[in-house]
């Protein structure tokens, strides 16, 4: 008769399943040891009883009975321990096989989450690792494609201009040489950005720290960019009158400020507004806070972190993408900030509602941080 006709059978299986789900791996191991020990004791008792009573060997010495019982107990415990260990290690074997597949480059294999909490956490970590590695591989392939694309355009233009001059199509005048110089500058900027990106991801920026008034640095950078703001009829206001000193690399921080102010200008329409402020925040430790707020195109919530990814360019309907950018400026800026022990964060109420970028820099380097020059 099939077991489906026995309600008690289904109830007992359900209870056993619930018990297995509640037992952690540690409790299962303890329970397996206890079961092996009990099995060995039961085997010893059964063999001793068989020798002394059932087989009628009353004249056999007790030591011999004990030795024979112990031998059979060990013999029974050994296969039982092997069977239980295989049962317990089966999910771990699946995790190990999954890590081997990850090492071979198979990042799309997803493990089924087991019911045991400890193993479930381990499997979730392995699945998260696989997803992260798959994303990293996609980014690597995209990085190669984007670098090739960024370099192909100016190289193609240069080649066409040079061949045109060689064939007599273009006149080698000042305008032509200026165009060639622009394309070479673009290639040079791209090479410099890629070098900075590499150092950013390796954490190997060359920092020349010295006491620097970040407020003065911010004002000087803003004044340097003010002609561009005036050309695009965007108002730039500043609240950076109070000196705020930090031990940082002024050239690198200037690079960050130029990127943030340039992005804010690009995000604004004519007659827009950008506000720059610098102040000190003593909580939880003393930090310099630089905020750049614009009333431009804004950023979606799901893009607030994505904009810091390399070669990420947000597309906005009806608005052309910024020309000349490599798409890694914010990646480099965040790398510079984190090399100083700080960070950059973006906030925005949403598309069309502007954005705020916050640069945090510690006023003193973290303990154990080398303040000397870091080699390239």
CSV table of C-alpha atoms in Angstrom, one decimal:
chain,number,residue,atom,x,y,z
A,1,UNK,CA,0.0,0.0,0.0
A,2,UNK,CA,1.5,3.4,-1.0
A,3,UNK,CA,2.7,5.7,1.9
A,4,UNK,CA,0.3,8.4,0.8
A,5,UNK,CA,-2.5,6.5,2.5
A,6,UNK,CA,-0.8,7.0,5.9
A,7,UNK,CA,-1.4,10.5,7.4
A,8,UNK,CA,0.9,9.7,10.3
A,9,UNK,CA,3.7,9.0,7.8
A,10,UNK,CA,3.3,12.5,6.2
A,11,UNK,CA,3.1,14.2,9.6
A,12,UNK,CA,6.3,12.5,10.8
A,13,UNK,CA,8.1,13.5,7.6
A,14,UNK,CA,6.9,17.1,7.9
A,15,UNK,CA,8.1,17.2,11.5
A,16,UNK,CA,11.5,15.7,10.5
A,17,UNK,CA,11.8,18.3,7.8
A,18,UNK,CA,11.0,21.1,10.2
A,19,UNK,CA,13.5,19.7,12.7
A,20,UNK,CA,16.2,19.6,10.0
A,21,UNK,CA,15.5,23.2,9.0
A,22,UNK,CA,15.9,24.3,12.7
A,23,UNK,CA,19.2,22.4,13.3
A,24,UNK,CA,22.3,24.4,12.5
A,25,UNK,CA,25.4,22.7,11.0
A,26,UNK,CA,27.1,22.7,14.4
A,27,UNK,CA,24.1,20.9,16.0
A,28,UNK,CA,24.0,18.4,13.2
A,29,UNK,CA,27.6,17.6,13.7
A,30,UNK,CA,27.1,17.1,17.4
A,31,UNK,CA,24.0,15.0,16.7
A,32,UNK,CA,26.0,12.8,14.3
A,33,UNK,CA,28.7,12.2,16.8
A,34,UNK,CA,26.2,11.2,19.4
A,35,UNK,CA,24.4,8.9,17.0
A,36,UNK,CA,27.8,7.2,16.0
A,37,UNK,CA,28.6,6.8,19.7
A,38,UNK,CA,25.2,5.3,20.5
A,39,UNK,CA,25.5,3.0,17.5
A,40,UNK,CA,28.9,1.8,18.7
A,41,UNK,CA,27.6,1.2,22.3
A,42,UNK,CA,24.5,-0.6,21.0
A,43,UNK,CA,26.7,-2.9,18.8
A,44,UNK,CA,29.0,-3.6,21.8
A,45,UNK,CA,26.0,-4.5,24.0
A,46,UNK,CA,24.4,-6.6,21.4
A,47,UNK,CA,27.5,-8.6,20.7
A,48,UNK,CA,28.2,-9.0,24.4
A,49,UNK,CA,24.7,-10.3,25.0
A,50,UNK,CA,25.0,-12.6,22.0
A,51,UNK,CA,28.2,-14.1,23.3
A,52,UNK,CA,27.2,-14.5,26.9
A,53,UNK,CA,23.6,-15.4,26.7
A,54,UNK,CA,22.3,-16.4,23.2
A,55,UNK,CA,25.4,-18.5,22.3
A,56,UNK,CA,25.7,-19.9,25.8
A,57,UNK,CA,29.4,-19.1,26.2
A,58,UNK,CA,29.2,-18.4,29.9
A,59,UNK,CA,32.7,-19.6,30.5
A,60,UNK,CA,34.3,-16.9,28.3
A,61,UNK,CA,36.2,-14.4,30.3
A,62,UNK,CA,34.7,-10.8,30.6
A,63,UNK,CA,37.7,-9.2,29.1
A,64,UNK,CA,37.4,-11.2,26.0
A,65,UNK,CA,33.7,-10.4,25.7
A,66,UNK,CA,34.5,-6.7,26.2
A,67,UNK,CA,37.3,-6.8,23.5
A,68,UNK,CA,35.0,-8.6,21.0
A,69,UNK,CA,32.2,-6.2,21.7
A,70,UNK,CA,34.5,-3.2,21.3
A,71,UNK,CA,35.8,-4.5,18.1
A,72,UNK,CA,32.3,-4.9,16.7
A,73,UNK,CA,31.3,-1.5,18.0
A,74,UNK,CA,34.2,0.2,16.2
A,75,UNK,CA,33.3,-1.9,13.1
A,76,UNK,CA,29.7,-0.6,13.2
A,77,UNK,CA,30.7,3.0,14.0
A,78,UNK,CA,33.1,3.3,11.1
A,79,UNK,CA,30.6,2.8,8.2
A,80,UNK,CA,28.0,4.8,10.1
A,81,UNK,CA,30.4,7.8,10.5
A,82,UNK,CA,31.2,7.6,6.8
A,83,UNK,CA,27.6,7.6,5.8
A,84,UNK,CA,26.7,10.5,8.2
A,85,UNK,CA,29.7,12.6,7.1
A,86,UNK,CA,28.7,12.1,3.4
A,87,UNK,CA,25.2,13.2,4.3
A,88,UNK,CA,26.4,16.3,6.1
A,89,UNK,CA,29.1,17.3,3.6
A,90,UNK,CA,26.9,16.9,0.5
A,91,UNK,CA,25.8,20.6,0.5
A,92,UNK,CA,29.4,21.6,1.1
A,93,UNK,CA,30.5,19.5,-1.8
A,94,UNK,CA,28.0,21.4,-4.0
A,95,UNK,CA,29.5,24.7,-2.8
A,96,UNK,CA,33.0,23.5,-3.5
A,97,UNK,CA,32.0,22.4,-7.0
A,98,UNK,CA,30.5,25.8,-7.6
A,99,UNK,CA,33.7,27.6,-6.5
A,100,UNK,CA,35.6,25.4,-9.0
A,101,UNK,CA,33.2,26.5,-11.7
A,102,UNK,CA,33.8,30.1,-10.7
A,103,UNK,CA,37.5,29.6,-11.0
A,104,UNK,CA,37.0,28.3,-14.5
A,105,UNK,CA,35.0,31.4,-15.5
A,106,UNK,CA,31.4,30.1,-15.2
A,107,UNK,CA,29.8,33.0,-13.3
A,108,UNK,CA,26.2,32.3,-14.2
A,109,UNK,CA,25.7,29.1,-12.1
A,110,UNK,CA,23.4,29.9,-9.2
A,111,UNK,CA,23.2,27.5,-6.3
A,112,UNK,CA,20.0,26.5,-4.7
A,113,UNK,CA,19.6,27.9,-1.2
A,114,UNK,CA,19.5,25.1,1.4
A,115,UNK,CA,17.2,25.1,4.4
A,116,UNK,CA,20.0,25.1,7.0
A,117,UNK,CA,20.7,28.7,8.1
A,118,UNK,CA,24.5,28.4,8.3
A,119,UNK,CA,24.8,26.8,4.9
A,120,UNK,CA,22.2,29.1,3.4
A,121,UNK,CA,24.4,32.1,4.4
A,122,UNK,CA,27.4,30.5,2.8
A,123,UNK,CA,25.6,29.7,-0.4
A,124,UNK,CA,24.2,33.2,-0.6
A,125,UNK,CA,27.7,34.6,-0.3
A,126,UNK,CA,28.9,32.3,-3.1
A,127,UNK,CA,26.0,33.4,-5.3
A,128,UNK,CA,26.8,37.0,-4.5
A,129,UNK,CA,30.4,36.4,-5.4
A,130,UNK,CA,29.4,34.8,-8.7
A,131,UNK,CA,27.2,37.8,-9.5
A,132,UNK,CA,30.0,40.2,-8.6
A,133,UNK,CA,32.5,38.4,-10.7
A,134,UNK,CA,30.1,38.2,-13.7
A,135,UNK,CA,29.6,42.0,-13.4
A,136,UNK,CA,33.3,42.6,-13.2
A,137,UNK,CA,33.8,40.5,-16.3
A,138,UNK,CA,31.2,42.5,-18.1
A,139,UNK,CA,32.8,45.7,-17.0
A,140,UNK,CA,36.2,44.5,-18.2
A,141,UNK,CA,34.9,43.6,-21.6
A,142,UNK,CA,33.1,47.0,-21.8
A,143,UNK,CA,36.2,48.8,-20.6
A,144,UNK,CA,38.2,47.4,-23.5
A,145,UNK,CA,35.4,48.2,-25.9
A,146,UNK,CA,35.1,51.8,-24.6
A,147,UNK,CA,38.8,52.5,-24.6
A,148,UNK,CA,39.0,51.2,-28.2
A,149,UNK,CA,36.1,53.4,-29.2
A,150,UNK,CA,37.5,56.5,-27.4
A,151,UNK,CA,40.9,56.1,-29.1
A,152,UNK,CA,39.5,55.1,-32.5
A,153,UNK,CA,37.7,58.4,-33.1
A,154,UNK,CA,40.6,60.9,-32.8
A,155,UNK,CA,43.0,58.4,-34.4
A,156,UNK,CA,40.6,58.1,-37.4
A,157,UNK,CA,40.3,61.9,-37.6
A,158,UNK,CA,44.1,62.4,-37.4
A,159,UNK,CA,44.7,59.8,-40.1
A,160,UNK,CA,42.1,61.4,-42.4
A,161,UNK,CA,43.6,64.9,-41.9
A,162,UNK,CA,47.2,63.7,-42.5
A,163,UNK,CA,46.3,61.7,-45.6
A,164,UNK,CA,44.3,64.7,-46.8
A,165,UNK,CA,47.3,66.9,-46.5
A,166,UNK,CA,49.5,64.3,-48.1
A,167,UNK,CA,47.1,64.1,-51.1
A,168,UNK,CA,46.8,67.8,-51.4
A,169,UNK,CA,43.1,67.8,-50.4
A,170,UNK,CA,43.7,69.8,-47.2
A,171,UNK,CA,45.8,72.9,-47.0
A,172,UNK,CA,48.5,72.6,-44.2
A,173,UNK,CA,47.7,76.0,-42.7
A,174,UNK,CA,47.4,77.1,-39.1
A,175,UNK,CA,43.7,76.0,-38.8
A,176,UNK,CA,44.6,72.5,-39.9
A,177,UNK,CA,47.5,72.3,-37.5
A,178,UNK,CA,45.3,73.6,-34.7
A,179,UNK,CA,42.8,70.8,-35.5
A,180,UNK,CA,45.6,68.2,-35.4
A,181,UNK,CA,46.7,69.6,-32.1
A,182,UNK,CA,43.2,69.4,-30.7
A,183,UNK,CA,42.9,65.7,-31.6
A,184,UNK,CA,46.3,65.0,-30.1
A,185,UNK,CA,45.3,66.8,-26.9
A,186,UNK,CA,42.2,64.6,-26.7
A,187,UNK,CA,44.3,61.5,-27.0
A,188,UNK,CA,46.7,62.8,-24.4
A,189,UNK,CA,43.9,63.6,-22.0
A,190,UNK,CA,42.4,60.1,-22.6
A,191,UNK,CA,45.8,58.5,-21.9
A,192,UNK,CA,46.1,60.6,-18.7
A,193,UNK,CA,42.6,59.7,-17.6
A,194,UNK,CA,43.3,56.0,-18.1
A,195,UNK,CA,46.5,56.3,-16.2
A,196,UNK,CA,44.7,58.0,-13.3
A,197,UNK,CA,41.9,55.4,-13.5
A,198,UNK,CA,44.4,52.6,-13.2
A,199,UNK,CA,46.0,54.2,-10.2
A,200,UNK,CA,42.6,54.9,-8.7
A,201,UNK,CA,41.6,51.2,-8.9
A,202,UNK,CA,44.9,50.1,-7.6
A,203,UNK,CA,44.9,52.6,-4.8
A,204,UNK,CA,48.3,53.9,-5.9
A,205,UNK,CA,47.8,57.7,-6.4
A,206,UNK,CA,50.8,59.9,-5.9
A,207,UNK,CA,49.8,62.2,-3.0
A,208,UNK,CA,51.9,65.1,-2.0
A,209,UNK,CA,50.2,66.1,1.2
A,210,UNK,CA,50.7,69.4,2.8
A,211,UNK,CA,48.5,71.8,5.0
A,212,UNK,CA,46.1,73.4,2.5
A,213,UNK,CA,43.3,75.9,2.9
A,214,UNK,CA,40.5,74.0,1.0
A,215,UNK,CA,38.3,77.1,1.0
A,216,UNK,CA,41.0,79.2,-0.8
A,217,UNK,CA,41.6,76.3,-3.2
A,218,UNK,CA,37.9,76.0,-4.0
A,219,UNK,CA,37.6,79.8,-4.6
A,220,UNK,CA,40.6,79.8,-6.9
A,221,UNK,CA,39.2,76.8,-8.9
A,222,UNK,CA,35.8,78.4,-9.2
A,223,UNK,CA,37.3,81.6,-10.5
A,224,UNK,CA,39.4,79.7,-13.0
A,225,UNK,CA,36.2,78.1,-14.4
A,226,UNK,CA,34.0,81.3,-14.1
A,227,UNK,CA,34.6,82.3,-17.7
A,228,UNK,CA,33.0,79.0,-18.9
A,229,UNK,CA,30.1,79.7,-16.5
A,230,UNK,CA,29.7,83.2,-17.9
A,231,UNK,CA,29.8,81.9,-21.5
A,232,UNK,CA,26.9,79.5,-20.8
A,233,UNK,CA,25.0,82.1,-18.7
A,234,UNK,CA,25.1,79.9,-15.5
A,235,UNK,CA,25.4,81.7,-12.2
A,236,UNK,CA,28.2,80.4,-9.8
A,237,UNK,CA,27.9,81.4,-6.2
A,238,UNK,CA,30.3,80.7,-3.4
A,239,UNK,CA,30.2,80.3,0.4
A,240,UNK,CA,33.9,79.6,1.1
A,241,UNK,CA,35.1,82.6,3.1
A,242,UNK,CA,36.1,80.8,6.3
A,243,UNK,CA,39.5,79.1,6.1
A,244,UNK,CA,39.4,75.3,6.5
A,245,UNK,CA,42.8,73.6,6.5
A,246,UNK,CA,43.3,70.0,5.7
A,247,UNK,CA,46.4,67.9,5.1
A,248,UNK,CA,45.9,67.0,1.5
A,249,UNK,CA,47.4,67.1,-2.0
A,250,UNK,CA,46.2,70.5,-3.4
A,251,UNK,CA,46.8,69.5,-7.1
A,252,UNK,CA,44.7,66.3,-6.7
A,253,UNK,CA,41.9,68.1,-4.8
A,254,UNK,CA,41.9,70.8,-7.5
A,255,UNK,CA,41.5,68.0,-10.1
A,256,UNK,CA,38.4,66.8,-8.1
A,257,UNK,CA,36.9,70.3,-7.8
A,258,UNK,CA,37.4,70.9,-11.6
A,259,UNK,CA,35.6,67.7,-12.3
A,260,UNK,CA,32.7,68.4,-10.0
A,261,UNK,CA,32.3,72.0,-11.0
A,262,UNK,CA,32.6,71.1,-14.7
A,263,UNK,CA,29.9,68.4,-14.3
A,264,UNK,CA,27.6,70.8,-12.5
A,265,UNK,CA,28.0,73.3,-15.4
A,266,UNK,CA,27.2,70.6,-18.0
A,267,UNK,CA,24.1,69.6,-16.0
A,268,UNK,CA,22.7,73.2,-16.0
A,269,UNK,CA,20.6,74.9,-18.7
A,270,UNK,CA,21.3,78.6,-19.5
A,271,UNK,CA,20.4,80.9,-16.6
A,272,UNK,CA,20.9,78.0,-14.2
A,273,UNK,CA,22.6,78.2,-10.9
A,274,UNK,CA,25.5,76.3,-9.1
A,275,UNK,CA,26.4,76.9,-5.5
A,276,UNK,CA,29.8,76.0,-4.0
A,277,UNK,CA,30.2,75.9,-0.2
A,278,UNK,CA,33.1,74.8,2.0
A,279,UNK,CA,32.9,74.3,5.8
A,280,UNK,CA,34.2,72.0,8.6
A,281,UNK,CA,32.3,69.3,10.2
A,282,UNK,CA,33.6,68.1,13.7
A,283,UNK,CA,31.3,65.0,13.9
A,284,UNK,CA,32.2,62.1,14.2
A,285,UNK,CA,35.8,63.3,13.3
A,286,UNK,CA,37.0,66.6,11.9
A,287,UNK,CA,36.2,66.7,8.2
A,288,UNK,CA,36.3,69.3,5.4
A,289,UNK,CA,32.9,69.3,3.6
A,290,UNK,CA,32.8,70.7,0.1
A,291,UNK,CA,29.3,70.8,-1.5
A,292,UNK,CA,28.4,71.6,-5.1
A,293,UNK,CA,24.7,72.0,-5.7
A,294,UNK,CA,23.1,72.6,-9.1
A,295,UNK,CA,19.6,73.1,-10.3
A,296,UNK,CA,20.2,71.1,-13.5
A,297,UNK,CA,19.0,67.8,-15.0
A,298,UNK,CA,19.1,65.8,-11.8
A,299,UNK,CA,19.9,62.1,-11.3
A,300,UNK,CA,17.6,59.1,-10.8
A,301,UNK,CA,17.8,57.3,-7.6
A,302,UNK,CA,19.1,54.1,-9.3
A,303,UNK,CA,21.9,56.1,-11.0
A,304,UNK,CA,23.3,57.8,-7.9
A,305,UNK,CA,26.0,55.1,-7.6
A,306,UNK,CA,26.2,54.2,-11.3
A,307,UNK,CA,27.6,57.6,-12.2
A,308,UNK,CA,30.8,56.7,-10.4
A,309,UNK,CA,31.3,53.7,-12.5
A,310,UNK,CA,33.9,54.0,-15.2
A,311,UNK,CA,32.7,55.0,-18.7
A,312,UNK,CA,29.2,55.5,-17.4
A,313,UNK,CA,27.4,58.4,-19.2
A,314,UNK,CA,23.8,59.1,-18.3
A,315,UNK,CA,21.6,59.8,-21.2
A,316,UNK,CA,18.8,62.4,-21.0
A,317,UNK,CA,16.0,62.7,-23.6
A,318,UNK,CA,16.4,65.8,-25.7
A,319,UNK,CA,19.8,66.6,-24.3
A,320,UNK,CA,23.0,65.7,-26.2
A,321,UNK,CA,25.8,64.0,-24.3
A,322,UNK,CA,28.8,66.1,-23.2
A,323,UNK,CA,31.5,66.1,-25.8
A,324,UNK,CA,35.1,65.5,-25.1
A,325,UNK,CA,34.6,63.6,-21.9
A,326,UNK,CA,36.0,60.1,-21.3
A,327,UNK,CA,33.3,59.1,-18.8
A,328,UNK,CA,35.7,58.3,-16.0
A,329,UNK,CA,36.1,61.7,-14.4
A,330,UNK,CA,33.9,60.9,-11.4
A,331,UNK,CA,35.5,57.5,-11.0
A,332,UNK,CA,38.9,59.2,-10.7
A,333,UNK,CA,37.6,61.9,-8.5
A,334,UNK,CA,36.2,59.4,-6.0
A,335,UNK,CA,39.4,57.4,-6.2
A,336,UNK,CA,41.4,60.6,-5.2
A,337,UNK,CA,39.0,61.3,-2.4
A,338,UNK,CA,39.3,57.8,-1.0
A,339,UNK,CA,43.0,57.9,-1.3
A,340,UNK,CA,42.9,60.8,1.1
A,341,UNK,CA,40.7,58.8,3.5
A,342,UNK,CA,37.5,60.7,2.4
A,343,UNK,CA,34.8,60.1,-0.2
A,344,UNK,CA,32.4,61.6,-2.7
A,345,UNK,CA,28.6,61.1,-2.5
A,346,UNK,CA,25.8,62.2,-4.8
A,347,UNK,CA,22.3,63.2,-3.9
A,348,UNK,CA,19.3,64.2,-6.0
A,349,UNK,CA,15.6,64.6,-5.6
A,350,UNK,CA,15.2,63.1,-9.1
A,351,UNK,CA,15.4,64.0,-12.8
A,352,UNK,CA,14.9,67.7,-13.5
A,353,UNK,CA,15.4,68.7,-9.8
A,354,UNK,CA,19.1,69.2,-9.6
A,355,UNK,CA,21.8,67.4,-7.7
A,356,UNK,CA,24.3,67.8,-4.9
A,357,UNK,CA,27.8,66.4,-4.8
A,358,UNK,CA,29.5,66.2,-1.4
A,359,UNK,CA,33.3,65.9,-1.0
A,360,UNK,CA,34.5,64.8,2.4
A,361,UNK,CA,38.1,65.1,3.4
A,362,UNK,CA,39.7,64.3,6.8
A,363,UNK,CA,41.5,67.3,8.2
A,364,UNK,CA,44.1,64.9,9.6
A,365,UNK,CA,45.3,61.7,7.9
A,366,UNK,CA,44.2,58.4,9.4
A,367,UNK,CA,46.6,56.8,11.8
A,368,UNK,CA,49.2,54.8,10.0
A,369,UNK,CA,48.7,56.7,6.7
A,370,UNK,CA,51.9,57.6,5.0
A,371,UNK,CA,51.9,61.3,4.3
A,372,UNK,CA,55.0,61.2,2.2
A,373,UNK,CA,55.1,60.9,-1.6
A,374,UNK,CA,53.5,57.7,-2.9
A,375,UNK,CA,55.3,56.4,-6.0
A,376,UNK,CA,53.5,55.9,-9.2
